[in-house]
């Protein structure tokens, strides 16, 4: 609809304007064969099956792997090792299996079975009631440890510049670190001789670690990688409790009284702070001098958007979505994903 008055009359839904329709070109699809199904352990212990494929070129890149999401997805589509399948990139980004060509089967295909024990650490694998995901129960699972540290240093968490996965892997291999808290005890001379490092790079990394100690509390909360707690929830908890000690002592009942903090989120927070390894982890961070206090003042300029929730999607003309979201929050509003 081109007429502005008509647009105003039609208005918007929570996700999109009623006066326009978006057309997308159909995603490019390619045929390939599943040669194997591997299991990847994520930072929260979730096991994700990955299809190992004959390499095909799709949407501008070569693809040799595709996510299979979970065991329910595999069973629903009856995906087997050796199957000929159709893949596409979901959102033109993530390769995914969309169809199995069952008429190509010759009887040699094998059904996939989820392992009973973690291939990384040997711990028992369990499926929690009401969830599709299988999880590794290992407290010291190396796969989880690596991904936990990668998350800890990531841009939306502690934002430690120059500390990529390869450097973290070398630190773990050299027994310099076991958890992310150990990063703050590493010395420049310990890492200067590692691959892709040198005296200058090593000192720059130590400086970046030192700088991260003064990060706002919400970044640290997000860096913990607590299940169901992302950057938005971390900001809410930081603003509400002001110190890590206060948050550690919060009950499920108290937490669920906070707007936008649901029951699963509250339970995850309480369970995280009850674990002995979490207590030791936080104690090590505090001794290293990492900031555990939210001393920021209320950043709200005025409350003209109070009680309103905005959905930001697509490309904005003047701002990045993160910047526009911050402006909305500064005026008392909230943002939600589409």
mmCIF file with all atom_site columns, N, CA and C in Angstrom, residues 198-224:
data_model
loop_
_atom_site.group_PDB
_atom_site.id
_atom_site.type_symbol
_atom_site.label_atom_id
_atom_site.label_alt_id
_atom_site.label_comp_id
_atom_site.label_asym_id
_atom_site.label_entity_id
_atom_site.label_seq_id
_atom_site.pdbx_PDB_ins_code
_atom_site.Cartn_x
_atom_site.Cartn_y
_atom_site.Cartn_z
_atom_site.occupancy
_atom_site.B_iso_or_equiv
_atom_site.pdbx_formal_charge
_atom_site.auth_seq_id
_atom_site.auth_comp_id
_atom_site.auth_asym_id
_atom_site.auth_atom_id
_atom_site.pdbx_PDB_model_num
ATOM 1  N N  . UNK A 1 198 ? 53.498 -13.780 19.984 1.00 0.00 ? 198 UNK A N  1
ATOM 2  C CA . UNK A 1 198 ? 54.801 -13.139 20.034 1.00 0.00 ? 198 UNK A CA 1
ATOM 3  C C  . UNK A 1 198 ? 54.762 -12.247 21.253 1.00 0.00 ? 198 UNK A C  1
ATOM 4  N N  . UNK A 1 199 ? 55.861 -11.600 21.564 1.00 0.00 ? 199 UNK A N  1
ATOM 5  C CA . UNK A 1 199 ? 55.896 -10.780 22.776 1.00 0.00 ? 199 UNK A CA 1
ATOM 6  C C  . UNK A 1 199 ? 54.860 -9.658  22.735 1.00 0.00 ? 199 UNK A C  1
ATOM 7  N N  . UNK A 1 200 ? 54.758 -8.988  21.577 1.00 0.00 ? 200 UNK A N  1
ATOM 8  C CA . UNK A 1 200 ? 53.823 -7.867  21.471 1.00 0.00 ? 200 UNK A CA 1
ATOM 9  C C  . UNK A 1 200 ? 52.374 -8.345  21.545 1.00 0.00 ? 200 UNK A C  1
ATOM 10 N N  . UNK A 1 201 ? 52.052 -9.403  20.802 1.00 0.00 ? 201 UNK A N  1
ATOM 11 C CA . UNK A 1 201 ? 50.687 -9.941  20.810 1.00 0.00 ? 201 UNK A CA 1
ATOM 12 C C  . UNK A 1 201 ? 50.319 -10.471 22.188 1.00 0.00 ? 201 UNK A C  1
ATOM 13 N N  . UNK A 1 202 ? 51.287 -11.103 22.839 1.00 0.00 ? 202 UNK A N  1
ATOM 14 C CA . UNK A 1 202 ? 51.044 -11.635 24.179 1.00 0.00 ? 202 UNK A CA 1
ATOM 15 C C  . UNK A 1 202 ? 50.727 -10.513 25.160 1.00 0.00 ? 202 UNK A C  1
ATOM 16 N N  . UNK A 1 203 ? 51.490 -9.428  25.090 1.00 0.00 ? 203 UNK A N  1
ATOM 17 C CA . UNK A 1 203 ? 51.249 -8.302  25.988 1.00 0.00 ? 203 UNK A CA 1
ATOM 18 C C  . UNK A 1 203 ? 49.913 -7.626  25.674 1.00 0.00 ? 203 UNK A C  1
ATOM 19 N N  . UNK A 1 204 ? 49.577 -7.540  24.390 1.00 0.00 ? 204 UNK A N  1
ATOM 20 C CA . UNK A 1 204 ? 48.282 -6.964  24.006 1.00 0.00 ? 204 UNK A CA 1
ATOM 21 C C  . UNK A 1 204 ? 47.129 -7.782  24.578 1.00 0.00 ? 204 UNK A C  1
ATOM 22 N N  . UNK A 1 205 ? 47.290 -9.096  24.574 1.00 0.00 ? 205 UNK A N  1
ATOM 23 C CA . UNK A 1 205 ? 46.255 -9.964  25.122 1.00 0.00 ? 205 UNK A CA 1
ATOM 24 C C  . UNK A 1 205 ? 46.130 -9.786  26.631 1.00 0.00 ? 205 UNK A C  1
ATOM 25 N N  . UNK A 1 206 ? 47.255 -9.695  27.313 1.00 0.00 ? 206 UNK A N  1
ATOM 26 C CA . UNK A 1 206 ? 47.227 -9.461  28.760 1.00 0.00 ? 206 UNK A CA 1
ATOM 27 C C  . UNK A 1 206 ? 46.561 -8.121  29.063 1.00 0.00 ? 206 UNK A C  1
ATOM 28 N N  . UNK A 1 207 ? 46.836 -7.113  28.246 1.00 0.00 ? 207 UNK A N  1
ATOM 29 C CA . UNK A 1 207 ? 46.200 -5.801  28.421 1.00 0.00 ? 207 UNK A CA 1
ATOM 30 C C  . UNK A 1 207 ? 44.689 -5.889  28.212 1.00 0.00 ? 207 UNK A C  1
ATOM 31 N N  . UNK A 1 208 ? 44.274 -6.676  27.217 1.00 0.00 ? 208 UNK A N  1
ATOM 32 C CA . UNK A 1 208 ? 42.842 -6.848  26.947 1.00 0.00 ? 208 UNK A CA 1
ATOM 33 C C  . UNK A 1 208 ? 42.147 -7.558  28.101 1.00 0.00 ? 208 UNK A C  1
ATOM 34 N N  . UNK A 1 209 ? 42.826 -8.545  28.679 1.00 0.00 ? 209 UNK A N  1
ATOM 35 C CA . UNK A 1 209 ? 42.277 -9.240  29.847 1.00 0.00 ? 209 UNK A CA 1
ATOM 36 C C  . UNK A 1 209 ? 42.144 -8.289  31.031 1.00 0.00 ? 209 UNK A C  1
ATOM 37 N N  . UNK A 1 210 ? 43.176 -7.468  31.224 1.00 0.00 ? 210 UNK A N  1
ATOM 38 C CA . UNK A 1 210 ? 43.146 -6.498  32.324 1.00 0.00 ? 210 UNK A CA 1
ATOM 39 C C  . UNK A 1 210 ? 42.001 -5.504  32.129 1.00 0.00 ? 210 UNK A C  1
ATOM 40 N N  . UNK A 1 211 ? 41.827 -5.049  30.908 1.00 0.00 ? 211 UNK A N  1
ATOM 41 C CA . UNK A 1 211 ? 40.752 -4.102  30.602 1.00 0.00 ? 211 UNK A CA 1
ATOM 42 C C  . UNK A 1 211 ? 39.378 -4.712  30.868 1.00 0.00 ? 211 UNK A C  1
ATOM 43 N N  . UNK A 1 212 ? 39.227 -5.997  30.573 1.00 0.00 ? 212 UNK A N  1
ATOM 44 C CA . UNK A 1 212 ? 37.924 -6.652  30.735 1.00 0.00 ? 212 UNK A CA 1
ATOM 45 C C  . UNK A 1 212 ? 37.494 -6.769  32.195 1.00 0.00 ? 212 UNK A C  1
ATOM 46 N N  . UNK A 1 213 ? 38.444 -6.621  33.114 1.00 0.00 ? 213 UNK A N  1
ATOM 47 C CA . UNK A 1 213 ? 38.102 -6.693  34.541 1.00 0.00 ? 213 UNK A CA 1
ATOM 48 C C  . UNK A 1 213 ? 37.136 -5.589  34.955 1.00 0.00 ? 213 UNK A C  1
ATOM 49 N N  . UNK A 1 214 ? 37.117 -4.502  34.209 1.00 0.00 ? 214 UNK A N  1
ATOM 50 C CA . UNK A 1 214 ? 36.254 -3.365  34.560 1.00 0.00 ? 214 UNK A CA 1
ATOM 51 C C  . UNK A 1 214 ? 34.934 -3.380  33.789 1.00 0.00 ? 214 UNK A C  1
ATOM 52 N N  . UNK A 1 215 ? 34.647 -4.459  33.090 1.00 0.00 ? 215 UNK A N  1
ATOM 53 C CA . UNK A 1 215 ? 33.398 -4.559  32.338 1.00 0.00 ? 215 UNK A CA 1
ATOM 54 C C  . UNK A 1 215 ? 32.182 -4.411  33.246 1.00 0.00 ? 215 UNK A C  1
ATOM 55 N N  . UNK A 1 216 ? 31.055 -3.950  32.700 1.00 0.00 ? 216 UNK A N  1
ATOM 56 C CA . UNK A 1 216 ? 29.813 -3.906  33.482 1.00 0.00 ? 216 UNK A CA 1
ATOM 57 C C  . UNK A 1 216 ? 29.421 -5.305  33.957 1.00 0.00 ? 216 UNK A C  1
ATOM 58 N N  . UNK A 1 217 ? 28.720 -5.377  35.067 1.00 0.00 ? 217 UNK A N  1
ATOM 59 C CA . UNK A 1 217 ? 28.342 -6.661  35.656 1.00 0.00 ? 217 UNK A CA 1
ATOM 60 C C  . UNK A 1 217 ? 27.524 -7.518  34.690 1.00 0.00 ? 217 UNK A C  1
ATOM 61 N N  . UNK A 1 218 ? 26.659 -6.902  33.893 1.00 0.00 ? 218 UNK A N  1
ATOM 62 C CA . UNK A 1 218 ? 25.806 -7.703  33.007 1.00 0.00 ? 218 UNK A CA 1
ATOM 63 C C  . UNK A 1 218 ? 26.639 -8.529  32.028 1.00 0.00 ? 218 UNK A C  1
ATOM 64 N N  . UNK A 1 219 ? 27.793 -8.003  31.629 1.00 0.00 ? 219 UNK A N  1
ATOM 65 C CA . UNK A 1 219 ? 28.657 -8.761  30.718 1.00 0.00 ? 219 UNK A CA 1
ATOM 66 C C  . UNK A 1 219 ? 29.182 -10.033 31.395 1.00 0.00 ? 219 UNK A C  1
ATOM 67 N N  . UNK A 1 220 ? 29.525 -9.923  32.662 1.00 0.00 ? 220 UNK A N  1
ATOM 68 C CA . UNK A 1 220 ? 30.011 -11.084 33.400 1.00 0.00 ? 220 UNK A CA 1
ATOM 69 C C  . UNK A 1 220 ? 28.898 -12.119 33.558 1.00 0.00 ? 220 UNK A C  1
ATOM 70 N N  . UNK A 1 221 ? 27.693 -11.655 33.887 1.00 0.00 ? 221 UNK A N  1
ATOM 71 C CA . UNK A 1 221 ? 26.558 -12.574 34.038 1.00 0.00 ? 221 UNK A CA 1
ATOM 72 C C  . UNK A 1 221 ? 26.291 -13.302 32.722 1.00 0.00 ? 221 UNK A C  1
ATOM 73 N N  . UNK A 1 222 ? 26.323 -12.571 31.625 1.00 0.00 ? 222 UNK A N  1
ATOM 74 C CA . UNK A 1 222 ? 26.130 -13.189 30.313 1.00 0.00 ? 222 UNK A CA 1
ATOM 75 C C  . UNK A 1 222 ? 27.262 -14.162 29.999 1.00 0.00 ? 222 UNK A C  1
ATOM 76 N N  . UNK A 1 223 ? 28.470 -13.812 30.412 1.00 0.00 ? 223 UNK A N  1
ATOM 77 C CA . UNK A 1 223 ? 29.645 -14.651 30.138 1.00 0.00 ? 223 UNK A CA 1
ATOM 78 C C  . UNK A 1 223 ? 29.584 -15.995 30.859 1.00 0.00 ? 223 UNK A C  1
ATOM 79 N N  . UNK A 1 224 ? 28.840 -16.066 31.965 1.00 0.00 ? 224 UNK A N  1
ATOM 80 C CA . UNK A 1 224 ? 28.727 -17.330 32.697 1.00 0.00 ? 224 UNK A CA 1
ATOM 81 C C  . UNK A 1 224 ? 28.117 -18.435 31.831 1.00 0.00 ? 224 UNK A C  1
#
